[in-house]
PDB file of C-alpha atoms and ligand atoms in Angstrom:
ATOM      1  CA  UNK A  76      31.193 196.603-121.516  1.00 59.00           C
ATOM      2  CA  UNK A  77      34.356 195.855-119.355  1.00 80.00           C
ATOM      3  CA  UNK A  78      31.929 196.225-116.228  1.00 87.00           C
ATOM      4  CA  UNK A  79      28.985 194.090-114.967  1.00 93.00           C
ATOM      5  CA  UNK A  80      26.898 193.224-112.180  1.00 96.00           C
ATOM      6  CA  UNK A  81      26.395 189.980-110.723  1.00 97.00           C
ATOM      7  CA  UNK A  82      24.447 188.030-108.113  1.00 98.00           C
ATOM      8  CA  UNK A  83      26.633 185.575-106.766  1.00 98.00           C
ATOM      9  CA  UNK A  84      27.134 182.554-103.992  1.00 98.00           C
ATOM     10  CA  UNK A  85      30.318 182.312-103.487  1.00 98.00           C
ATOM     11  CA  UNK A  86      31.025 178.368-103.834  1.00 98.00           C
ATOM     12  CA  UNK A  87      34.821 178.206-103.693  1.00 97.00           C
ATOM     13  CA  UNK A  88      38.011 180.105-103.202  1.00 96.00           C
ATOM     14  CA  UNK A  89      41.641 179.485-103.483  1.00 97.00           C
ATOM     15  CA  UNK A  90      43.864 181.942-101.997  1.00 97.00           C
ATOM     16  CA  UNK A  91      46.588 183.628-104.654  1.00 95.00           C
ATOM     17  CA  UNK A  92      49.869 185.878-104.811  1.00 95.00           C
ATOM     18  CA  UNK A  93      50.405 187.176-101.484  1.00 95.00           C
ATOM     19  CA  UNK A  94      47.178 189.347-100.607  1.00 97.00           C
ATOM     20  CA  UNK A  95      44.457 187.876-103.326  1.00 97.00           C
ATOM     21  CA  UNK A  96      41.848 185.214-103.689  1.00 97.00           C
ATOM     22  CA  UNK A  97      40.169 183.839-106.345  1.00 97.00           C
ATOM     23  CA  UNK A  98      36.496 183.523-106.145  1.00 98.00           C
ATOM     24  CA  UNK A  99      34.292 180.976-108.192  1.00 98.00           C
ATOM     25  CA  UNK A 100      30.421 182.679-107.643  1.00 98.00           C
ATOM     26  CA  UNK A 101      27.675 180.744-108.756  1.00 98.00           C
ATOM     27  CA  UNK A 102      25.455 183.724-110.622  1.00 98.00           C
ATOM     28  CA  UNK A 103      21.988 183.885-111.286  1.00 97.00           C
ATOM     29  CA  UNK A 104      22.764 185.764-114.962  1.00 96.00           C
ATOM     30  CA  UNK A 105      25.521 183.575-116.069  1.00 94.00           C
ATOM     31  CA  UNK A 106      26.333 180.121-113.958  1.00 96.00           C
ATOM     32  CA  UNK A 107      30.155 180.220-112.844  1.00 97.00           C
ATOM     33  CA  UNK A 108      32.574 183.187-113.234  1.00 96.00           C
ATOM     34  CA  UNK A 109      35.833 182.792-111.217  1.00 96.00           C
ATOM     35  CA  UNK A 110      36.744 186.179-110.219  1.00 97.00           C
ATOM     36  CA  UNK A 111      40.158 187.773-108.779  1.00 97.00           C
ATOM     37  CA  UNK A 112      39.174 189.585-105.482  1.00 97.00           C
ATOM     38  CA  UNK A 113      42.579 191.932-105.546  1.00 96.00           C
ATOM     39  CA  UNK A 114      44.264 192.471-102.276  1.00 96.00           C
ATOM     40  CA  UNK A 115      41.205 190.682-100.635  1.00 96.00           C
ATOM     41  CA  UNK A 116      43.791 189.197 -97.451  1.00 96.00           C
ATOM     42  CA  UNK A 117      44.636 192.913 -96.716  1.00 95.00           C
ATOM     43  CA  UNK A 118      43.142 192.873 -93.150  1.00 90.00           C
ATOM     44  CA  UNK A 119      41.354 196.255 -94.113  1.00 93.00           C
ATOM     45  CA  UNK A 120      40.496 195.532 -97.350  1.00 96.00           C
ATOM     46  CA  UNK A 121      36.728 196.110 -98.368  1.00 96.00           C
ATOM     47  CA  UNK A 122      36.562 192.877-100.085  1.00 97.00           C
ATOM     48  CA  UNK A 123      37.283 190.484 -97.486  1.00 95.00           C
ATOM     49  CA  UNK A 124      34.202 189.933 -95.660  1.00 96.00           C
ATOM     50  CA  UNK A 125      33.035 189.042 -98.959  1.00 97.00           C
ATOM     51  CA  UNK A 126      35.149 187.104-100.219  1.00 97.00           C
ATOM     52  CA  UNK A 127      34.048 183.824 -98.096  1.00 96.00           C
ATOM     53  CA  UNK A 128      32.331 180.337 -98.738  1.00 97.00           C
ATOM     54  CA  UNK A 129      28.612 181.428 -98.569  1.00 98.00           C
ATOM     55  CA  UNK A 130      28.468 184.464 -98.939  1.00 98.00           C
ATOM     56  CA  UNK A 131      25.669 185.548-101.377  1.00 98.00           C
ATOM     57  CA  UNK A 132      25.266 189.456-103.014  1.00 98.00           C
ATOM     58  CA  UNK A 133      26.053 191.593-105.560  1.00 98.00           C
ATOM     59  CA  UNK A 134      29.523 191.469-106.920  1.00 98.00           C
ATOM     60  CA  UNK A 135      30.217 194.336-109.561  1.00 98.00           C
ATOM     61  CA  UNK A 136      33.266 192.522-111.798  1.00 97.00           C
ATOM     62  CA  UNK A 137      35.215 194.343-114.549  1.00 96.00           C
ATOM     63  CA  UNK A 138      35.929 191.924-117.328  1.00 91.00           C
ATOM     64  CA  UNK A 139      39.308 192.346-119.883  1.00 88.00           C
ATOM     65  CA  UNK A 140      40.451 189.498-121.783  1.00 82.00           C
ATOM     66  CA  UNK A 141      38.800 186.866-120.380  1.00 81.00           C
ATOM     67  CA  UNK A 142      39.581 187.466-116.684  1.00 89.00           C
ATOM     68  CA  UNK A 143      37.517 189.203-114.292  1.00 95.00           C
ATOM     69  CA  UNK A 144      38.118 191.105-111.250  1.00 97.00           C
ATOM     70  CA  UNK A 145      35.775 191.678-108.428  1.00 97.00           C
ATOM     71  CA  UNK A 146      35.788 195.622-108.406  1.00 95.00           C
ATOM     72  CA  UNK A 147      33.378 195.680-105.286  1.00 96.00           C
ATOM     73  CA  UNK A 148      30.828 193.431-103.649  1.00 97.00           C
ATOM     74  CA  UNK A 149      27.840 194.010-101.158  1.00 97.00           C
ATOM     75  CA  UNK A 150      26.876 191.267 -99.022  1.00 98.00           C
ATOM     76  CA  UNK A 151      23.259 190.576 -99.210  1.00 98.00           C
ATOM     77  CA  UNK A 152      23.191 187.417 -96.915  1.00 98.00           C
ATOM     78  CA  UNK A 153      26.605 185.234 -95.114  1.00 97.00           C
ATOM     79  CA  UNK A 154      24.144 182.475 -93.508  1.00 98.00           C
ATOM     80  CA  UNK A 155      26.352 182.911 -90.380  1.00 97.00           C
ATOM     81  CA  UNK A 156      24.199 180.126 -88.535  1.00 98.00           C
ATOM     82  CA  UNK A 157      25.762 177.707 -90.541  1.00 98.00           C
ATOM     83  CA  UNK A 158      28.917 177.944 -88.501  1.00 96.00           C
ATOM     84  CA  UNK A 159      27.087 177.429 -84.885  1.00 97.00           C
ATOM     85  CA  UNK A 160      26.218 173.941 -86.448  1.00 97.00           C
ATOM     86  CA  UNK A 161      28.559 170.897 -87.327  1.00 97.00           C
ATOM     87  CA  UNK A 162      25.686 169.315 -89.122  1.00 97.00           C
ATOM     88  CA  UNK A 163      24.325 172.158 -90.479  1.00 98.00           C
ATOM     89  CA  UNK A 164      27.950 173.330 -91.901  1.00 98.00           C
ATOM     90  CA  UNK A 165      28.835 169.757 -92.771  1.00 98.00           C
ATOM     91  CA  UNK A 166      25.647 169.596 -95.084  1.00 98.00           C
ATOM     92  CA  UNK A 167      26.220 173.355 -96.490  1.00 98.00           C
ATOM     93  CA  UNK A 168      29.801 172.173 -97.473  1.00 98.00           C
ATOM     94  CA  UNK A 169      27.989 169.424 -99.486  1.00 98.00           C
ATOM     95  CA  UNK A 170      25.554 170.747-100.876  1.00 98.00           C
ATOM     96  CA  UNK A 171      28.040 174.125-102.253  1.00 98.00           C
ATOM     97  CA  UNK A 172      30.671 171.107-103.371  1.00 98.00           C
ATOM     98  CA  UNK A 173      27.902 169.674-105.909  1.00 98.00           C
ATOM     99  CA  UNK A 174      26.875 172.847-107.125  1.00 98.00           C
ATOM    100  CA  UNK A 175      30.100 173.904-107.629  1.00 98.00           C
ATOM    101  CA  UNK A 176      31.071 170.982-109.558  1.00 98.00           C
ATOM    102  CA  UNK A 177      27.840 171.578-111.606  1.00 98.00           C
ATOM    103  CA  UNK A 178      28.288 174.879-112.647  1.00 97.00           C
ATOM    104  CA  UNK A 179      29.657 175.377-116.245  1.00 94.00           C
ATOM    105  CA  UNK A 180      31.811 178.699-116.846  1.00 91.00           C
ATOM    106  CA  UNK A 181      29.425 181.473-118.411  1.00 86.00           C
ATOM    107  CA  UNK A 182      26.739 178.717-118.638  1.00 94.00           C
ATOM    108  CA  UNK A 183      23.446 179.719-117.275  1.00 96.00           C
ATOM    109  CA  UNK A 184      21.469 177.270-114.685  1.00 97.00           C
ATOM    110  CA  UNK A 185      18.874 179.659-112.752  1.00 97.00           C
ATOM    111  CA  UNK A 186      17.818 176.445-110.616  1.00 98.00           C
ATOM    112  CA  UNK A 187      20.986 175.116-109.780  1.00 98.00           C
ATOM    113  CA  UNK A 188      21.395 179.012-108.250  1.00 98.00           C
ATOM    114  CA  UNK A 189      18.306 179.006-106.195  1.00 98.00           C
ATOM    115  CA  UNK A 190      18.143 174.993-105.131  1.00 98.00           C
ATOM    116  CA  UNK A 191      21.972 175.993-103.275  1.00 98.00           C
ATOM    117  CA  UNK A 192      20.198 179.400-102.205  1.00 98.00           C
ATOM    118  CA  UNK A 193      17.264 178.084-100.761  1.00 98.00           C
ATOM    119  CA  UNK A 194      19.544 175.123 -99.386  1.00 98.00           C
ATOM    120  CA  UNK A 195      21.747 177.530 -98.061  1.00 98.00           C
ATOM    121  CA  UNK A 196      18.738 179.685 -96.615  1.00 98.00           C
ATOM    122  CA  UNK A 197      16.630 176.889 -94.568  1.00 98.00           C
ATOM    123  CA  UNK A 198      19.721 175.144 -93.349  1.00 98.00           C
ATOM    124  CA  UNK A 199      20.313 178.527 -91.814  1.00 98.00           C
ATOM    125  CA  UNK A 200      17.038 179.357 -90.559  1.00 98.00           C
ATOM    126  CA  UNK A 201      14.664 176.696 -91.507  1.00 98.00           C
ATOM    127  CA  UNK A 202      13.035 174.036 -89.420  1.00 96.00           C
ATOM    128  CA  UNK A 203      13.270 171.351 -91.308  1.00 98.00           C
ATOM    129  CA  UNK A 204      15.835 168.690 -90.422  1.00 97.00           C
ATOM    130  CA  UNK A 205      19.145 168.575 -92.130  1.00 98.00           C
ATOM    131  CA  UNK A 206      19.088 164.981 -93.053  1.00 97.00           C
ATOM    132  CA  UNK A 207      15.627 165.754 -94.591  1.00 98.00           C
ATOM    133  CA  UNK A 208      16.486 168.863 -96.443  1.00 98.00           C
ATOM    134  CA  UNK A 209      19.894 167.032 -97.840  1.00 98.00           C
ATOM    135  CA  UNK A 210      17.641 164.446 -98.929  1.00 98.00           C
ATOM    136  CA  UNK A 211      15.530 166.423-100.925  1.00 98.00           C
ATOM    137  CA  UNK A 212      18.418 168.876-102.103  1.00 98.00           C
ATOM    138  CA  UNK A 213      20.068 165.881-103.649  1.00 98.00           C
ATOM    139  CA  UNK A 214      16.546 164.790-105.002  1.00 98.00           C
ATOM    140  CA  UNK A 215      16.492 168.542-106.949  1.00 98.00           C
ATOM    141  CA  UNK A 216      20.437 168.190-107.762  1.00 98.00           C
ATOM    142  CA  UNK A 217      19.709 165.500-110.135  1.00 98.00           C
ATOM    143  CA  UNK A 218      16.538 166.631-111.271  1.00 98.00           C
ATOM    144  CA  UNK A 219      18.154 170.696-112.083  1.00 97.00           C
ATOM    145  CA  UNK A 220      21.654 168.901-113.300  1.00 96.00           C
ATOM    146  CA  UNK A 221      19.592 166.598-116.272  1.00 96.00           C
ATOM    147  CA  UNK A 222      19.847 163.455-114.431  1.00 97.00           C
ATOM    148  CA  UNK A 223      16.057 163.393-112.937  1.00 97.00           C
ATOM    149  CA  UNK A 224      15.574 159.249-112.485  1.00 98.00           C
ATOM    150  CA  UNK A 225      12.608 157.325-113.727  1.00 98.00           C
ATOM    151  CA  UNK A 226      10.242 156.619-110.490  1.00 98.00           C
ATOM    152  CA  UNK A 227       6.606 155.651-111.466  1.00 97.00           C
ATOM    153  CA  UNK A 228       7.466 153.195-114.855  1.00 97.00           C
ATOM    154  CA  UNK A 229      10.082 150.380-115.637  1.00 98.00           C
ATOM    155  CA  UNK A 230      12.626 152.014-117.041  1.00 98.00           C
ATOM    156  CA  UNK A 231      13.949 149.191-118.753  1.00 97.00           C
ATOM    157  CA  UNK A 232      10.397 148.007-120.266  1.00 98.00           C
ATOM    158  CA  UNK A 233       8.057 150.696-119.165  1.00 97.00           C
ATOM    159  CA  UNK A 234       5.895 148.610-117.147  1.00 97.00           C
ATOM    160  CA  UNK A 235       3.463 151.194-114.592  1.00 97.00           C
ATOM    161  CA  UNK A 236       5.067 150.424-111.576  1.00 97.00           C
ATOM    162  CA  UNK A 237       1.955 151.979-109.529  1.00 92.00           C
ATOM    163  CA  UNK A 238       0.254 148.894-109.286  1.00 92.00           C
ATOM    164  CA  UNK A 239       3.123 146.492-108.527  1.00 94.00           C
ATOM    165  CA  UNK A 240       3.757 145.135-105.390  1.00 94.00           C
ATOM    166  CA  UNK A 241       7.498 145.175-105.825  1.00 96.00           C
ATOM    167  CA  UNK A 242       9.537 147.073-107.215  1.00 98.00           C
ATOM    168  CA  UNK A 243      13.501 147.993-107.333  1.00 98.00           C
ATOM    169  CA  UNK A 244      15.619 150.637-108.124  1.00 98.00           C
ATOM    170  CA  UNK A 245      18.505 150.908-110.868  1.00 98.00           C
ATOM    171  CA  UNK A 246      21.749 153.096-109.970  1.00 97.00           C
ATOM    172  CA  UNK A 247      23.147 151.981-113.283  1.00 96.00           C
ATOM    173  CA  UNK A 248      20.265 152.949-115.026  1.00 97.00           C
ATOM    174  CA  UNK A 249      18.644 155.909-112.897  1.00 97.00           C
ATOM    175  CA  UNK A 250      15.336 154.391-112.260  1.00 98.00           C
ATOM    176  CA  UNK A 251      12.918 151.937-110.951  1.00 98.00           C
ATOM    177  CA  UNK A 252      12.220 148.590-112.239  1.00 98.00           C
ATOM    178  CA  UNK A 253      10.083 145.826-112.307  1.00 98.00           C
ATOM    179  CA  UNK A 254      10.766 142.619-110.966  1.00 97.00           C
ATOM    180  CA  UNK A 255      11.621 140.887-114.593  1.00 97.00           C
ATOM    181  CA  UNK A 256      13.871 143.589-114.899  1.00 97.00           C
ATOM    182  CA  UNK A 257      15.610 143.926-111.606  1.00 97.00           C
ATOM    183  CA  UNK A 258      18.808 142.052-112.479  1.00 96.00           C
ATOM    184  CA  UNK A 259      21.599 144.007-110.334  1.00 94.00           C
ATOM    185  CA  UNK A 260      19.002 146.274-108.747  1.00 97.00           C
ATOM    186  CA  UNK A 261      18.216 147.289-105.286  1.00 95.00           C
ATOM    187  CA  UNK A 262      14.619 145.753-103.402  1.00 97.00           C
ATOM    188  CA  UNK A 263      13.187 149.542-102.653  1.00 98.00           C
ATOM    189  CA  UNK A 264      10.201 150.771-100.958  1.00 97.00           C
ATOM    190  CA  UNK A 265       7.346 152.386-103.042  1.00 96.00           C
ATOM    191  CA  UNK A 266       7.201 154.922-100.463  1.00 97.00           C
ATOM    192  CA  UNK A 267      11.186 156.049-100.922  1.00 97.00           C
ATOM    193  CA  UNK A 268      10.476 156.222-104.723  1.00 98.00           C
ATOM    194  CA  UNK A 269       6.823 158.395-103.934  1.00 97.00           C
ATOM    195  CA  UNK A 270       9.177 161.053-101.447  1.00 98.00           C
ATOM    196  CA  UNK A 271      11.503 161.624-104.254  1.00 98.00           C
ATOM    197  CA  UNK A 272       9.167 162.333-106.702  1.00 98.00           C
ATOM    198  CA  UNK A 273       7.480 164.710-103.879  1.00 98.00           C
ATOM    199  CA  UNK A 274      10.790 166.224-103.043  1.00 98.00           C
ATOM    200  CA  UNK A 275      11.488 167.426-107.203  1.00 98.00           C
ATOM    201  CA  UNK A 276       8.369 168.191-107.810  1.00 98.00           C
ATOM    202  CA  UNK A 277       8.513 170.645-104.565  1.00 98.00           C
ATOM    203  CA  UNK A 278       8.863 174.812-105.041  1.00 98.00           C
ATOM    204  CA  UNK A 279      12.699 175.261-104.275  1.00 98.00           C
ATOM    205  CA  UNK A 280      10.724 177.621-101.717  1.00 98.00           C
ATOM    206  CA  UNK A 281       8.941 175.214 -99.964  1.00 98.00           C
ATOM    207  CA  UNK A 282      11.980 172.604 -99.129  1.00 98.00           C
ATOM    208  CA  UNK A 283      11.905 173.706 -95.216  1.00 98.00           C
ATOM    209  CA  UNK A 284       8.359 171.686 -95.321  1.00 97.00           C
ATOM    210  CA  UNK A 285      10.174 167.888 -95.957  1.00 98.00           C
ATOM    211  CA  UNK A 286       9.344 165.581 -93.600  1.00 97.00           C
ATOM    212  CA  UNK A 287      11.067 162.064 -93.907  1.00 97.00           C
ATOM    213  CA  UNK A 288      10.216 159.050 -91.629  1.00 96.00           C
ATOM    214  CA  UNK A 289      13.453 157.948 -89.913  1.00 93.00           C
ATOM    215  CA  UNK A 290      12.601 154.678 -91.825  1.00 95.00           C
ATOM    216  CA  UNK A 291      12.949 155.857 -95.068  1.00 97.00           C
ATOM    217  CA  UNK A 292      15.921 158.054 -94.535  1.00 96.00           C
ATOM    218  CA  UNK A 293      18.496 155.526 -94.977  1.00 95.00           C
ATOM    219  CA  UNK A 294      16.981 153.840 -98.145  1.00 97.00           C
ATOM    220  CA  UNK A 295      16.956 157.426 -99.564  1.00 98.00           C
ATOM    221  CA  UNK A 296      19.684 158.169 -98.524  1.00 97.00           C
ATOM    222  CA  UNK A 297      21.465 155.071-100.479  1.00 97.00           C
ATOM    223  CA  UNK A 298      19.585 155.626-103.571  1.00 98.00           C
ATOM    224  CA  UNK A 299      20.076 159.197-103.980  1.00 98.00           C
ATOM    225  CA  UNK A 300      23.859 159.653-103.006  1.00 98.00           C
ATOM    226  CA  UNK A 301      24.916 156.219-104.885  1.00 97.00           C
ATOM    227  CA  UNK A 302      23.280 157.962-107.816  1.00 97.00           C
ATOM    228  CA  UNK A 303      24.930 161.177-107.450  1.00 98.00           C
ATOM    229  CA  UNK A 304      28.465 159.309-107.116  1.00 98.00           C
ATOM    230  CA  UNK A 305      27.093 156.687-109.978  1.00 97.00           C
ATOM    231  CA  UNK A 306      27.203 159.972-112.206  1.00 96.00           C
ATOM    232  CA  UNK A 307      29.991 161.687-111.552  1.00 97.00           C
ATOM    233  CA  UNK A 308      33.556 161.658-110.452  1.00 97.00           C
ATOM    234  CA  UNK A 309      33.209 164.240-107.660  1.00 98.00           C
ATOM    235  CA  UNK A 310      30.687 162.586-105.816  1.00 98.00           C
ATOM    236  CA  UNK A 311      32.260 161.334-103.276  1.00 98.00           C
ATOM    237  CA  UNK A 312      34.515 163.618-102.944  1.00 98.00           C
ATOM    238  CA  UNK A 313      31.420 166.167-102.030  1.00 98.00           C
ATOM    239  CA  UNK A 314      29.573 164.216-100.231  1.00 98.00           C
ATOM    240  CA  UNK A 315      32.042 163.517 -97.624  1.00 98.00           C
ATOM    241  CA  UNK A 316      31.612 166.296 -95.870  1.00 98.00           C
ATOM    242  CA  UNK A 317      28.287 165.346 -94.560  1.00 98.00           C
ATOM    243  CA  UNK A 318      28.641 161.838 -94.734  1.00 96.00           C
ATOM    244  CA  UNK A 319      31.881 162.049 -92.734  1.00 96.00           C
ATOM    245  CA  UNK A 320      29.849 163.934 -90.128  1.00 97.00           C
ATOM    246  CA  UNK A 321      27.168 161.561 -89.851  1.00 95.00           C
ATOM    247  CA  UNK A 322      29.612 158.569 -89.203  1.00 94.00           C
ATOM    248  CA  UNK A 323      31.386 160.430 -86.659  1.00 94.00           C
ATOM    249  CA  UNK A 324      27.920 160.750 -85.035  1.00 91.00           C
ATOM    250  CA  UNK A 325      26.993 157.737 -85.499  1.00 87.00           C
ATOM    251  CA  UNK A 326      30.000 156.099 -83.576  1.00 85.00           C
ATOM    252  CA  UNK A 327      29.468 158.561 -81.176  1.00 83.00           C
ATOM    253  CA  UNK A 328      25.341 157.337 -80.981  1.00 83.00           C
ATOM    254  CA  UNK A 329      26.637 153.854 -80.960  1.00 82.00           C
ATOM    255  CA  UNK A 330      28.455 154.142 -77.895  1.00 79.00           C
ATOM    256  CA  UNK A 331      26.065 155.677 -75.818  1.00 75.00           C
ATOM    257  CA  UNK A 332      22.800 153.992 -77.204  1.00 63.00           C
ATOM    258  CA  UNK A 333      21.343 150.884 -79.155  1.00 53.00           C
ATOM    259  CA  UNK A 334      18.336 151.771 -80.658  1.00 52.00           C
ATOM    260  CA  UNK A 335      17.322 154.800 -82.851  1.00 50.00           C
ATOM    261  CA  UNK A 336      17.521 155.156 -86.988  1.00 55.00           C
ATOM    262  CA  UNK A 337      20.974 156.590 -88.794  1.00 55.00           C
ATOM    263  CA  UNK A 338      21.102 157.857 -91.882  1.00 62.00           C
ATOM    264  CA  UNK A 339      23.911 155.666 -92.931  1.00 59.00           C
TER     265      UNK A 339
HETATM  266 ZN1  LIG B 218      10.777 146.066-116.510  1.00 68.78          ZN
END
């Protein structure tokens, strides 16, 4: 069956030949499929609306000897707030970095689709904050990608952490521990390690509800993205583009005020 049908997020796209691009879509039927839009630069060409970061619809491919070609695409959604926003956009470009780099050729992860939709969809129209809703994205990036830490026992001597009055949190290890055990971990809150468990444990649906306490942000904040760029070489890489943006504000903030909470 040289033909299929798709539903895809476009996460990535590097321009090729003279007029075409080729598109890596995150699908719901069969995780990443990079895809030749043909022609796509043509100014007139069908494809080209299409054919950008963000876009999520229905891409019909036809498939011959391993390579596929987008034969035509409907756009179902282009979250066009996202570019009214410079935090809004920076945290979109994160978040579709780290799916991206998640997404295994022909290997199917139907939450790793809908945690970047939903993203995707709230930063667009939601109310939720964007530091909140990056906070809980990369709370369900771990959890959808296999790396879900340990929050409520040691996880170096499985000690219930419920009842303890400290506790401290492992990069190296992906989890919480217990005092005895806290050689080379981070003093946390109890509260920090309670929100993340809330924010996995949340219906991708219901992200737009998060509500962090500016003092918790920036412990979260730490925890989650040093674990993200504990695990894996891109990291960094994708979380720059919202981290970037928040230091820029920041120094910004810092000239024209003392007080209030940042992120980083
Ligand atoms: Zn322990």
């Amino acid at each position: 069956m040289p033909y299929s049908k798709v539903t895809g997020i476009v996460t990535r796209y590097v321009d090729y030949k003279e007029n075409d691009r080729i598109l890596s879509l995150l699908t719901l039927e069969r995780g990443r499929i990079d895809a030749n839009a043909r022609g796509c630069r043509r100014p007139k060409s069908p494809l080209l609306p299409a054919a950008q970061p963000f876009v999520y619809g229905e891409f019909e491919l036809y498939v011959s000897k391993d390579r596929a070609t987008v034969n035509q695409a409907s756009i179902q959604e282009s979250f066009f707030p996202l570019r009214e926003d410079a935090e809004r956009f920076a945290a979109a470009s994160s978040a579709m970095q780290l799916a991206h780099e998640a997404s295994q050729e022909e290997e199917k992860n139907t939450d790793l689709f809908y945690l970047l939709y939903y993203m995707l969809t709230f930063l667009s129209y939601g109310e939720a904050a964007p530091q909140d809703l990056f906070l809980c994205y990369l709370s369900k990036y771990l959890d959808v990608i296999g790396y879900r830490p340990v929050l409520t026992s040691c996880i170096q001597c499985g000690r219930d952490l419920r009842s303890e009055p400290e506790v401290f949190y492992s990069i190296s290890a992906c989890g919480a521990v217990c005092p005895s055990c806290s050689t080379g971990a981070w003093a946390v809150s109890k509260t920090s390690l309670e929100a993340i468990r809330r924010m996995i444990l949340l219906d991708f649906r219901d992200m737009d509800r998060v509500k962090i306490s500016d003092r918790f942000r920036g412990e979260l904040f730490r925890i989650l993205s040093g674990q993200v760029e504990h695990f894996f070489d891109y990291g960094t890489k994708a979380l720059a583009y919202y981290t970037d943006f928040l230091k820029q504000i920041r120094l910004i903030e810092n000239k024209t005020q003392t007080n209030g909470e940042n992120l980083l």
